[in-house]
Coordinates of C-alpha atoms and ligand atoms in Angstrom, one line a residue:
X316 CA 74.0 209.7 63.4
X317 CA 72.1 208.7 66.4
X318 CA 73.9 208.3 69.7
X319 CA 72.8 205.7 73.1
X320 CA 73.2 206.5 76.6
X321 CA 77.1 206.1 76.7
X322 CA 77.6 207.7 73.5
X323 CA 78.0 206.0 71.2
X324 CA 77.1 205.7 67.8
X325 CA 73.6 203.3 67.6
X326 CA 74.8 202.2 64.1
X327 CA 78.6 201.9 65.2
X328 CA 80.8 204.1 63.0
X329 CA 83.5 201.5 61.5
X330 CA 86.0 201.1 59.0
X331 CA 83.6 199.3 57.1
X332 CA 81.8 202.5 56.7
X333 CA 84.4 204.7 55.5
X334 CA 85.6 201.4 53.3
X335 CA 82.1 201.0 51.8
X336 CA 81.4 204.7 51.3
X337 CA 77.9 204.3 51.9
X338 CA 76.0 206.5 55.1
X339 CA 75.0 202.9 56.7
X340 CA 77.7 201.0 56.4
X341 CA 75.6 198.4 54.2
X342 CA 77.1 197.1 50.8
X343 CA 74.2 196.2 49.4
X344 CA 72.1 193.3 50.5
X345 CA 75.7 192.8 53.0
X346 CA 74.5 195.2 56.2
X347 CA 76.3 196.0 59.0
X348 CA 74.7 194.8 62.3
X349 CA 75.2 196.5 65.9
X350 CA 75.0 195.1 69.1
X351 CA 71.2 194.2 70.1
X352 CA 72.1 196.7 73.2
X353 CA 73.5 199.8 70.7
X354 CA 70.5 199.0 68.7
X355 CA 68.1 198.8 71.4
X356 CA 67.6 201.4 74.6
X357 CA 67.4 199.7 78.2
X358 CA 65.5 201.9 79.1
X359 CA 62.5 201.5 76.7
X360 CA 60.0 198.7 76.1
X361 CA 59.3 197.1 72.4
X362 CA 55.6 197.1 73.8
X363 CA 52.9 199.6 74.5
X364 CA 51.7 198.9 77.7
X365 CA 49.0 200.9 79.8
X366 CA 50.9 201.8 83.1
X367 CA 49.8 198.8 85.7
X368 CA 47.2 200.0 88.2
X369 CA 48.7 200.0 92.1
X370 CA 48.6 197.1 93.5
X371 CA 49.3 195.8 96.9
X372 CA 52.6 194.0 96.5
X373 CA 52.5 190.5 97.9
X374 CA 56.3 190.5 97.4
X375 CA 57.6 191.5 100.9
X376 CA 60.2 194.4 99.7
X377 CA 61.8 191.6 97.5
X378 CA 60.4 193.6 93.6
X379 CA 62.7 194.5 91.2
X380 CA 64.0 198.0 91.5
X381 CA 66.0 199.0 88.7
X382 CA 65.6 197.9 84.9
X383 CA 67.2 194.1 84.1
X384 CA 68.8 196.0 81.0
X385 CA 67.6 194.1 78.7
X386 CA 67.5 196.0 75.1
X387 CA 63.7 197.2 74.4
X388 CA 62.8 196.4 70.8
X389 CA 59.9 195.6 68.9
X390 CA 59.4 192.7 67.4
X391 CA 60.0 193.4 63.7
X392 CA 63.2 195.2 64.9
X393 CA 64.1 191.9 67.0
X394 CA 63.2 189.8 64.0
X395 CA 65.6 191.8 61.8
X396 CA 68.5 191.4 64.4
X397 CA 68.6 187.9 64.3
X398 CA 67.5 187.8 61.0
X399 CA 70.5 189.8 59.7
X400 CA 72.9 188.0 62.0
X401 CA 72.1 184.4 60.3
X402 CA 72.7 186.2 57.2
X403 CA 76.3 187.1 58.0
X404 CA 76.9 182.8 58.5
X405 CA 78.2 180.1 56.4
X406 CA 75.7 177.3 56.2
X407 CA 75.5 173.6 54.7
X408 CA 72.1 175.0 52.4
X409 CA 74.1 178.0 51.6
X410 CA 77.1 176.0 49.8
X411 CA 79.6 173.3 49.7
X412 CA 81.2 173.4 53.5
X413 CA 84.9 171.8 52.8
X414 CA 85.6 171.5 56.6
X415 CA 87.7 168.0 56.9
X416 CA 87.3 165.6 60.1
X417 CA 83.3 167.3 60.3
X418 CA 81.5 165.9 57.6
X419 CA 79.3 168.5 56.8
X420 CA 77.1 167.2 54.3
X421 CA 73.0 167.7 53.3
X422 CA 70.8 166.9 56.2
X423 CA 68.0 165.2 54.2
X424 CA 64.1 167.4 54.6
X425 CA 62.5 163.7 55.1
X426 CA 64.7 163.6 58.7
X427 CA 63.7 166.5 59.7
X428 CA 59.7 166.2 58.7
X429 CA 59.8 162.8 60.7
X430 CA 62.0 164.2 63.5
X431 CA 59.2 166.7 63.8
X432 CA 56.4 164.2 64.2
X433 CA 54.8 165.0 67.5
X434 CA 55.0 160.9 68.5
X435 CA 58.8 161.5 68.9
X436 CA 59.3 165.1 69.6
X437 CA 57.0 165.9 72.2
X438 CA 57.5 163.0 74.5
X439 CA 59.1 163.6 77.5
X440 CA 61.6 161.1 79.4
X441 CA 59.8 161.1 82.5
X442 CA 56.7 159.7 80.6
X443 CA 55.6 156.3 82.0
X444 CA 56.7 153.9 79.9
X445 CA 54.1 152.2 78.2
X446 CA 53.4 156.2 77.1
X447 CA 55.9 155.7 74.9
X448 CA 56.6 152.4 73.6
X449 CA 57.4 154.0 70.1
X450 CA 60.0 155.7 71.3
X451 CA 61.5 153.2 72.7
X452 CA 61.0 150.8 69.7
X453 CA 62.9 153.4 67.4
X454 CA 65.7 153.5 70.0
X455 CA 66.2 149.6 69.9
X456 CA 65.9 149.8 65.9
X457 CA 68.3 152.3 65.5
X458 CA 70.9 150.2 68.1
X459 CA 70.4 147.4 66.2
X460 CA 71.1 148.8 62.9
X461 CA 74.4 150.3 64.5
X462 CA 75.3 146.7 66.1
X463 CA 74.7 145.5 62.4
X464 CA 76.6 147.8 60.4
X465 CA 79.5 147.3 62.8
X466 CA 79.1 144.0 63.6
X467 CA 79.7 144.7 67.0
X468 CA 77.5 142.8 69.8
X469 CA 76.4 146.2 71.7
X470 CA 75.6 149.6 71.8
X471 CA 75.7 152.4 74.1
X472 CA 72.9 155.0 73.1
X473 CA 73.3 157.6 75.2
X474 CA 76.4 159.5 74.7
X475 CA 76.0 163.3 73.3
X476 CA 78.7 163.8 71.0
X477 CA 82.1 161.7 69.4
X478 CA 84.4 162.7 72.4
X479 CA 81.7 161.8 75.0
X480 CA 81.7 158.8 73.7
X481 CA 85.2 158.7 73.7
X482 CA 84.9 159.1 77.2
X483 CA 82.4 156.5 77.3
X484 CA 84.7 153.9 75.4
X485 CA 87.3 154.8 77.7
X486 CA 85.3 154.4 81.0
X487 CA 84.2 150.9 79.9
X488 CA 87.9 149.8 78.8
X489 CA 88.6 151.1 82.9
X490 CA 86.5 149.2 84.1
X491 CA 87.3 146.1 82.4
X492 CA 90.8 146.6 83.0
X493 CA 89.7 147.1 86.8
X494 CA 87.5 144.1 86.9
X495 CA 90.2 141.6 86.2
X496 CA 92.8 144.2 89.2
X497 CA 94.8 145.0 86.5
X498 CA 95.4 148.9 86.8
X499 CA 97.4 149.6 83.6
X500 CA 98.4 153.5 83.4
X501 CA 98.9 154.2 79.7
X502 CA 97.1 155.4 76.8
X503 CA 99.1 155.3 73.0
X504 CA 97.7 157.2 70.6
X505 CA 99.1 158.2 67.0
X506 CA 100.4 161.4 66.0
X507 CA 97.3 161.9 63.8
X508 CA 95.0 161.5 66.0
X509 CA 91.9 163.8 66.1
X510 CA 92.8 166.3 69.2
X511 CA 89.7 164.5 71.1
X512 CA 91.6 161.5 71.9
X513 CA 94.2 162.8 73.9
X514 CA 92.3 164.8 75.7
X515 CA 89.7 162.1 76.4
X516 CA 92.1 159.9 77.9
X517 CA 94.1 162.6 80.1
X518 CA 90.6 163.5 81.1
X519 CA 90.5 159.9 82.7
X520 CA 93.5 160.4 84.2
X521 CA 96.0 158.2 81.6
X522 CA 99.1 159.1 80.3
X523 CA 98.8 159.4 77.0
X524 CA 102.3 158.6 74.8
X525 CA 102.4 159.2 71.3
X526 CA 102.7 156.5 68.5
X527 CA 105.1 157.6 65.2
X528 CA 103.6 157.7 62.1
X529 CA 105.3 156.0 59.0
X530 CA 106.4 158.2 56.2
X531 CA 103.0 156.9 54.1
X532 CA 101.0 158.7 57.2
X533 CA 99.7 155.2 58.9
X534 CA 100.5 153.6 61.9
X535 CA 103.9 152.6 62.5
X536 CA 103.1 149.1 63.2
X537 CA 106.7 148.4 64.2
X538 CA 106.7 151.4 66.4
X539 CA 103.6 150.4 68.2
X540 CA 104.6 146.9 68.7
X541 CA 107.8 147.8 70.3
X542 CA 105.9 150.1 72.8
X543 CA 103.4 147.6 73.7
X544 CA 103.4 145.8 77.3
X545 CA 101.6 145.5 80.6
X546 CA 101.2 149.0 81.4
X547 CA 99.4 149.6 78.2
X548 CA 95.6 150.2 78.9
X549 CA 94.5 150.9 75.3
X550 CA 95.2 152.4 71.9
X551 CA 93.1 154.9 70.7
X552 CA 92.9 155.0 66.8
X553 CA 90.8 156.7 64.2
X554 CA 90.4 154.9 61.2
X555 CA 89.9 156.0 58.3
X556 CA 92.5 158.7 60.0
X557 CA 92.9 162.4 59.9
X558 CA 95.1 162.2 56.7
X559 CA 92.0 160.7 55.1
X560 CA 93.6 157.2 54.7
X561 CA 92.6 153.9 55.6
X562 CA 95.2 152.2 58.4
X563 CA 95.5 148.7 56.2
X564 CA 96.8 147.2 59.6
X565 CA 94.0 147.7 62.0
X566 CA 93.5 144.7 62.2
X567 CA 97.4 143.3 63.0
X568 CA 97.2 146.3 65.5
X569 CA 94.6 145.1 67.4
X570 CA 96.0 141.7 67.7
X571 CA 99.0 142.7 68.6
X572 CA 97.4 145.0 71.2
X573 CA 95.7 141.9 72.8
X574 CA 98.3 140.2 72.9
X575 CA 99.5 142.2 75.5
X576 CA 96.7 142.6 77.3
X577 CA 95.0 146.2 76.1
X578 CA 92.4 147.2 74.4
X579 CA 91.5 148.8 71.4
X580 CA 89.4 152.1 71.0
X581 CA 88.5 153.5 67.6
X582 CA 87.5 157.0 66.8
X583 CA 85.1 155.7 64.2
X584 CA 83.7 159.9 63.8
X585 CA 84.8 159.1 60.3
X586 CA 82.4 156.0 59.5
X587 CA 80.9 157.3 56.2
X588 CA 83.9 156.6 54.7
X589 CA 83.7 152.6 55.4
X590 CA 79.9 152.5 55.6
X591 CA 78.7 149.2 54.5
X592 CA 81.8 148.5 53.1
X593 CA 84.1 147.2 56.8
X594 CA 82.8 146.6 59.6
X595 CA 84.7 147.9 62.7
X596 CA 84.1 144.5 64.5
X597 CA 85.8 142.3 62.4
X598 CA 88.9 144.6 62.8
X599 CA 89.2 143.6 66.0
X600 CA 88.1 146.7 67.6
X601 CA 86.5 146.3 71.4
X602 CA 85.0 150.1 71.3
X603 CA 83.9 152.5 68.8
X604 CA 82.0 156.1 69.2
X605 CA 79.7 156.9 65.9
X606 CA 79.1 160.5 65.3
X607 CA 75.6 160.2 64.4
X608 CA 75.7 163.7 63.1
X609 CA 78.1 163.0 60.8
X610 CA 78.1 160.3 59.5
X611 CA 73.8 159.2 59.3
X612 CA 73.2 163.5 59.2
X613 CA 71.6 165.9 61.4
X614 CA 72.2 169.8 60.8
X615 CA 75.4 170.0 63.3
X616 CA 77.7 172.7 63.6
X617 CA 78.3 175.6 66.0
X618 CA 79.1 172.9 68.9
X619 CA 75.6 171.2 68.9
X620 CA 74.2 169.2 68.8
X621 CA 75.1 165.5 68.4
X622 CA 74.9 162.1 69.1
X623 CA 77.9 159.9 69.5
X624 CA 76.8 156.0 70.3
X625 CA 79.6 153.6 71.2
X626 CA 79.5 150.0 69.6
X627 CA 81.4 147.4 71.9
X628 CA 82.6 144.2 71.6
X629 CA 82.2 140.8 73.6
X630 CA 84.8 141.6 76.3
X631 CA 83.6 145.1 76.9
X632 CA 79.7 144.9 76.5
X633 CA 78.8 143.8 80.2
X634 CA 80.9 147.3 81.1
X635 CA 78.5 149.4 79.2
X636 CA 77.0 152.3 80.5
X637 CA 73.2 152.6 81.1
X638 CA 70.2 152.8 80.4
X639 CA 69.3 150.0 77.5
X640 CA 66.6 149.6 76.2
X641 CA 65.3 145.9 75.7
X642 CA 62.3 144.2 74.1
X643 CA 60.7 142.7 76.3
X644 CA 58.0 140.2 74.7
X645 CA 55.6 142.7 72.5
X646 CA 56.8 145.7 74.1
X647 CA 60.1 147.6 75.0
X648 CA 61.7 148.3 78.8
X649 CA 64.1 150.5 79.7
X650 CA 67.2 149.5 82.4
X651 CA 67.9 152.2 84.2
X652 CA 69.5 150.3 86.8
X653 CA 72.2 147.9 87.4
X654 CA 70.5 144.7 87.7
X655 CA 71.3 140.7 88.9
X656 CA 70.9 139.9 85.4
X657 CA 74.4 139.1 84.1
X658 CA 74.9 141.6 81.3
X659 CA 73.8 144.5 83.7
X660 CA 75.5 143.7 86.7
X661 CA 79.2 145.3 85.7
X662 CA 78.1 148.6 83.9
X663 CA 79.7 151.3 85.0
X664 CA 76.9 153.4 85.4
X665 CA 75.6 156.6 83.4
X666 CA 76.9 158.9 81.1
X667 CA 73.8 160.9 81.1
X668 CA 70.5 161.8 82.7
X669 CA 68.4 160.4 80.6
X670 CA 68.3 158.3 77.1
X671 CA 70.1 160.1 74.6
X672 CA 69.2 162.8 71.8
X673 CA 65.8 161.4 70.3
X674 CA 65.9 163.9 67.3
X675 CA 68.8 163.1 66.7
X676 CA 68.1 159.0 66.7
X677 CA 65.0 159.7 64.6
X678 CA 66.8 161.5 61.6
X679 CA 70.0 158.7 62.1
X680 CA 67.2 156.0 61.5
X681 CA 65.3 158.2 59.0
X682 CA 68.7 158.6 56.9
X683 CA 69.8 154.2 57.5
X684 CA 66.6 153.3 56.4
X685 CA 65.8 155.5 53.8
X686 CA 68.8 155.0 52.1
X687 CA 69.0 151.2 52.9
X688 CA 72.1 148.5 52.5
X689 CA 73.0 149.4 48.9
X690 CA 72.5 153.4 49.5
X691 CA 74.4 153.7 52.6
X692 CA 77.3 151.4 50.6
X693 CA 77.8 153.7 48.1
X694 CA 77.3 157.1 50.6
X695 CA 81.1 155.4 51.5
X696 CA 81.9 154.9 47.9
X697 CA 80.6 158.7 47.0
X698 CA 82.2 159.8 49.2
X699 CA 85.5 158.6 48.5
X700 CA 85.2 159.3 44.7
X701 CA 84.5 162.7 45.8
X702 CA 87.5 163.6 47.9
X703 CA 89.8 161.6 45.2
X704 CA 88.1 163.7 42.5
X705 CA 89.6 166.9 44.8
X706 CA 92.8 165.3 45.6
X707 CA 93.8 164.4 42.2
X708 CA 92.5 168.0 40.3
X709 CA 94.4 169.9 42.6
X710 CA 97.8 168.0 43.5
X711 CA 99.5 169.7 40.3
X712 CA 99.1 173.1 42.3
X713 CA 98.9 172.2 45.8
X714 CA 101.4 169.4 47.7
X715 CA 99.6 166.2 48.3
X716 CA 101.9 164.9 50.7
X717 CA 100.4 161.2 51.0
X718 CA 99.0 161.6 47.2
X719 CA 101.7 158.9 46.5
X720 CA 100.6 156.8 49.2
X721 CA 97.4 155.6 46.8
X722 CA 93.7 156.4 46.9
X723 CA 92.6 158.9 49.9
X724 CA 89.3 158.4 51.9
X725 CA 87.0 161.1 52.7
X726 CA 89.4 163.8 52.7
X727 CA 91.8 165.7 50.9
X728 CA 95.1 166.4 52.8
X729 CA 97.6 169.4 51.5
X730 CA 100.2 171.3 53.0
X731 CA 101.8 175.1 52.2
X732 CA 105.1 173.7 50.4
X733 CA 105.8 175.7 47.3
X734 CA 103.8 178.8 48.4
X735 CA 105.8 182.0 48.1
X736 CA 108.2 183.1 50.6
X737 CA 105.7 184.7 53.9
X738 CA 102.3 183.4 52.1
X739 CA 100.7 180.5 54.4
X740 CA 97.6 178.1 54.8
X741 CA 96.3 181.2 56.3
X742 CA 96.3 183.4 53.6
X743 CA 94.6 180.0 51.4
X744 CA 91.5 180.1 53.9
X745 CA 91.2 183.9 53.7
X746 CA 91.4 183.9 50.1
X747 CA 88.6 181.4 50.1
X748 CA 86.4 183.4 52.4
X749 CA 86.5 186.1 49.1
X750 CA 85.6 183.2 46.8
X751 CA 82.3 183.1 48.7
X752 CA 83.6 179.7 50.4
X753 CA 83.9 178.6 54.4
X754 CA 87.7 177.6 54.3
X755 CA 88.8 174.0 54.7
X756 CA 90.3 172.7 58.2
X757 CA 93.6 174.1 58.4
X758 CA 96.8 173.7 60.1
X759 CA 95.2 169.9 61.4
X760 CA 96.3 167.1 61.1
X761 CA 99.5 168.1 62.8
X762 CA 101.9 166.0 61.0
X763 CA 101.6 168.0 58.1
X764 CA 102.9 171.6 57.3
X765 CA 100.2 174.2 56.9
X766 CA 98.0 171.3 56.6
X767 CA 94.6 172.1 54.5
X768 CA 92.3 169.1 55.0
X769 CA 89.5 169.0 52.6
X770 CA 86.4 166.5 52.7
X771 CA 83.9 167.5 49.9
X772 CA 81.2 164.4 51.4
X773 CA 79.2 162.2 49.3
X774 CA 76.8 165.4 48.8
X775 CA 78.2 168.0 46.6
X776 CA 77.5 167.0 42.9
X777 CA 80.7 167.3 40.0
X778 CA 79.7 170.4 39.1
X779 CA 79.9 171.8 42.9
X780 CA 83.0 170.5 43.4
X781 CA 84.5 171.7 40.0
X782 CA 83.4 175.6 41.1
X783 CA 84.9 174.8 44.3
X784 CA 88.2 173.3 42.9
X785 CA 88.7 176.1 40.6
X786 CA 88.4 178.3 43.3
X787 CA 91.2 176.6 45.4
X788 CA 93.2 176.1 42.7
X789 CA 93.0 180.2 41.5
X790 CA 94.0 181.2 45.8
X791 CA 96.2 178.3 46.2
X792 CA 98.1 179.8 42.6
X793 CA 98.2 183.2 43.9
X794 CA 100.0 182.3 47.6
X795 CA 102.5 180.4 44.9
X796 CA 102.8 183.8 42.9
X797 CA 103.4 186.1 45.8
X798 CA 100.3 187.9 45.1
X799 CA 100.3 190.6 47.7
X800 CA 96.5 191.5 47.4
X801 CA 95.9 187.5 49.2
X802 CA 97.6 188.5 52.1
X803 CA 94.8 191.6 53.0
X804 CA 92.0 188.8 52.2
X805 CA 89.6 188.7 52.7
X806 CA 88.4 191.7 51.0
X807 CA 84.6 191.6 50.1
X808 CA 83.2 190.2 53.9
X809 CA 81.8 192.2 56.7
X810 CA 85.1 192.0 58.1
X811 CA 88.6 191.5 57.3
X812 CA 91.4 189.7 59.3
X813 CA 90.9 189.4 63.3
X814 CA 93.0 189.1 66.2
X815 CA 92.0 185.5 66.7
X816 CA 94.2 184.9 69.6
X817 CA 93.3 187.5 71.2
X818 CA 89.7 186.7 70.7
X819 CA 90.1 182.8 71.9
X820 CA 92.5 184.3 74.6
X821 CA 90.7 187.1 76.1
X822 CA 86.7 187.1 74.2
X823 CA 84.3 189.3 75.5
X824 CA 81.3 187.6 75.7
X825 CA 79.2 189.8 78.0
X826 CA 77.8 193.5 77.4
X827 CA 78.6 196.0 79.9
X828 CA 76.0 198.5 80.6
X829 CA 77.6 200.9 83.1
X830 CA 74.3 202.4 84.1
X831 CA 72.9 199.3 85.3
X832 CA 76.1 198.4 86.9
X833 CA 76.6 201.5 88.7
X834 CA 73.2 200.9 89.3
X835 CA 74.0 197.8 91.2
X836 CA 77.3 198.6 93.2
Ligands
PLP62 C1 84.3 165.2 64.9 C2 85.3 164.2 65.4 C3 85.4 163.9 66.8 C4 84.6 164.7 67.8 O1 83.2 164.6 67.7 P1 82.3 165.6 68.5 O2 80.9 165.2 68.2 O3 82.6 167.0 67.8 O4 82.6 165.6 69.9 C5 86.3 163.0 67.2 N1 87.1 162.4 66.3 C6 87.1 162.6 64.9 C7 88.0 161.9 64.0 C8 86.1 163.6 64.5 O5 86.1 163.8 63.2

């Protein structure tokens, strides 16, 4: 066993190596991976260079003096690191990825060969404009495709993700609210909301108050009405919501929320489930964010990247952020600024430096039009069948607390009643780590106990999502039995259970090399 500079082991010596009784560590084709810097020597150079004749140094004193400490490898040995490393992830193309409220489904090749296409990858934003007319063209395309689907008047392209356009939604309901001097303070948002919301509209300085759920897990209309009145800025709802059901009332709700004077917002991250089948604007919705990554694909995962456009309505459109694109006789300008023209004159300004993620629009456009009305119609239908398929094979084992409630949406929701006494939702997702699975979203939404949230997408054929079922069903009937073995789970990966909290709490994200930082003091 080989030791680095601070003695250590350079293939560390764990439990896993003891556990696996093998001299590496490795089980197999499963191999334990070190550090790049326990690997590697600071000190050494993956390369054989000649030493550098003398020079003259042009640098006035300012040269380097001590090694960056960065770890020398070679390239095959660099290659294997990072190799080995993707091996120890869960991935979409490895298997069915039951994370609920992500929608993690196959990101069609076709996206990615035309995403690829040097027209549209390799332009730059500061290009002049009539450089790149075509990317322009599939910008306004895509928006209008988004404006039809929703049947909303306008679309915001830039925003980088759902809760930035949550923020973006939110900015333009401000202003509006602003516009006409009225400075309302509050925010209501359901108990199921996705955590997002909340946070979106604290972050823009609202108090946000909390609307009750009904025992069905939907709105309490009732509830909401009561609360309404002139310091009510907005209501912030995701439909289909995070209990994977369809709020019947959106539309009563929004009426009733104009009524008073607010707005509506809609967390529409979960679209593919009403894809060509509702359209947000008739609902009575003023803004919406679309997770492009979820629902029209793109790889996503990881924290990156996406693409969250935000539809708006009649009342909200002039607000919108910039830049637009518009046509412009044959060709395509963009707005960058605010302009005399009236629909340009009250936008509220930027959310981003520049236009928005152009992969990411290409594969959105790539997946609409590929699939077309009548494929993107039943994406919403597959979808559903799919998480219904889940919901009703596993509800005589697991509780379905709103299986009474009728048909889900996109997801599955259960919760840990009936697991034996000290077995938890916990010991379910560990359990499923063993069965070669990444576990469902757990312990969200929060109005559920030891919620497990399950959304199989439109993707995974019967046959995957039997495998997958019977897996859940054989952990889910072990935390009822008591089995003690669950609790260790899991068993066969790299490694068993962490100290998460301490990890989120306190991580350590940076590698201390004491000789370079004694180096430096
Ligand atoms: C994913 C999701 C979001 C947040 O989207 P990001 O792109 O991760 O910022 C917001 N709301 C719901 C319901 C979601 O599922």
């Amino acid at each position: 066993m080989s030791m680095n500079r601070e003695g250590r082991p350079t293939r560390p010596e764990t439990t896993t190596q003891a556990a696996n009784g093998t001299f590496t560590g490795n089980r197999a084709l499963m191999l334990e991976e070190a550090l790049i810097f326990e690997i590697g020597d600071t000190h050494t150079t993956g390369v054989d260079l000649e030493k550098a004749p003398a020079v003259a140094s042009r640098l006035g004193g300012l040269e380097r003096n001590r090694s960056i400490g960065l770890a020398g490898l070679s390239e095959p040995e660099t290659v294997r690191h990072y190799t080995r490393l993707s091996r120890q992830n869960y991935a979409i193309d490895l298997g069915l990825f039951p994370l609920g409220s992500c929608t993690m489904k196959h990101n069609p090749r076709l996206n990615e060969k035309l995403a690829r296409l040097p027209g549209f990858a390799d332009i730059h934003p500061l290009q002049p404009i009539d450089t790149v007319q075509g990317g322009l063209q599939l910008i306004h395309e895509l928006a209008h495709w988004l404006c039809t689907l929703t049947g909303m008047p306008a679309v915001a392209m830039s925003p980088k993700a759902g809760a930035h356009g949550e923020l973006c939604g939110l900015l333009a309901i401000r202003s509006a609210l602003e516009a006409r001097g009225d400075a309302r303070q509050v925010i209501l948002v359901p108990e199921s909301a996705h955590g997002t919301n909340p946070a979106t509209a604290a972050f823009c300085g609202y108090k946000v108050e909390d609307i009750p759920a009904t025992k069905d897990g939907r709105v309490d209309l009732e509830a909401l009405k009561a609360r309404l009145g002139p310091d009510v800025a907005a209501v912030m709802i995701t439909n289909p919501n995070t209990c994977g059901l369809f709020e019947r009332d959106m539309k009563a709700i929004s009426d009733a929320v104009h009524a008073a004077g607010g707005l509506v917002y809609c967390d529409g991250a979960n679209f593919n489930a009403i894809v060509g089948r509702v359209r947000p604007g008739d609902l009575g919705i003023d803004a919406m964010h679309i997770n492009l990554h979820k629902t029209f694909s793109t790889p996503h995962g990881g924290g990156g990247p996406g693409a969250g456009p935000v539809v708006f309505s009649e009342a909200l459109a002039p607000f919108a952020p910039l830049p637009f694109v518009e046509k412009n006789g044959e060709g395509y300008r963009l707005i960058e600024e605010e302009t005399a023209e009236e629909h340009h004159a009250q936008s509220f300004g930027r959310m981003t430096a520049f236009n928005g993620q152009m992969g990411m629009f290409t594969r959105a456009l790539s997946y609409i039009l590929s699939h077309g009305a009548d494929g993107l119609r039943q994406v919403a239908e597959d979808a559903v069948l799919n998480a219904n398929y889940v919901l009703r094979s596993l509800e005589d084992v697991l509780d379905a607390p709103f299986g009474h409630s009728g048909p889900c949406m996109h997801e599955a929701l259960f919760s840990d009643e009936g697991f034996a006494d000290g077995f938890t939702t916990l010991d379910v997702a560990k359990g499923l780590i063993d069965e070669g699975y990444h576990p469902m979203t757990m312990y969200f939404p929060l109005v559920v106990h030891g919620s497990m949230l399950v959304e199989p997408t439109e993707t995974e054929s019967k046959a995957a999502l039997d495998q997958f079922i019977g897996a859940l069903r054989s952990v889910a009937e072990r935390a009822k039995a008591g089995d003690e073995a669950l609790k260790g789970a899991p068993h066969f990966a790299p490694r068993r259970r962490l100290d998460e909290t301490l990890a989120a709490r306190k991580p350590v994200l940076v590698w201390k090399d004491t000789e370079v930082a004694q180096a430096a003091e």
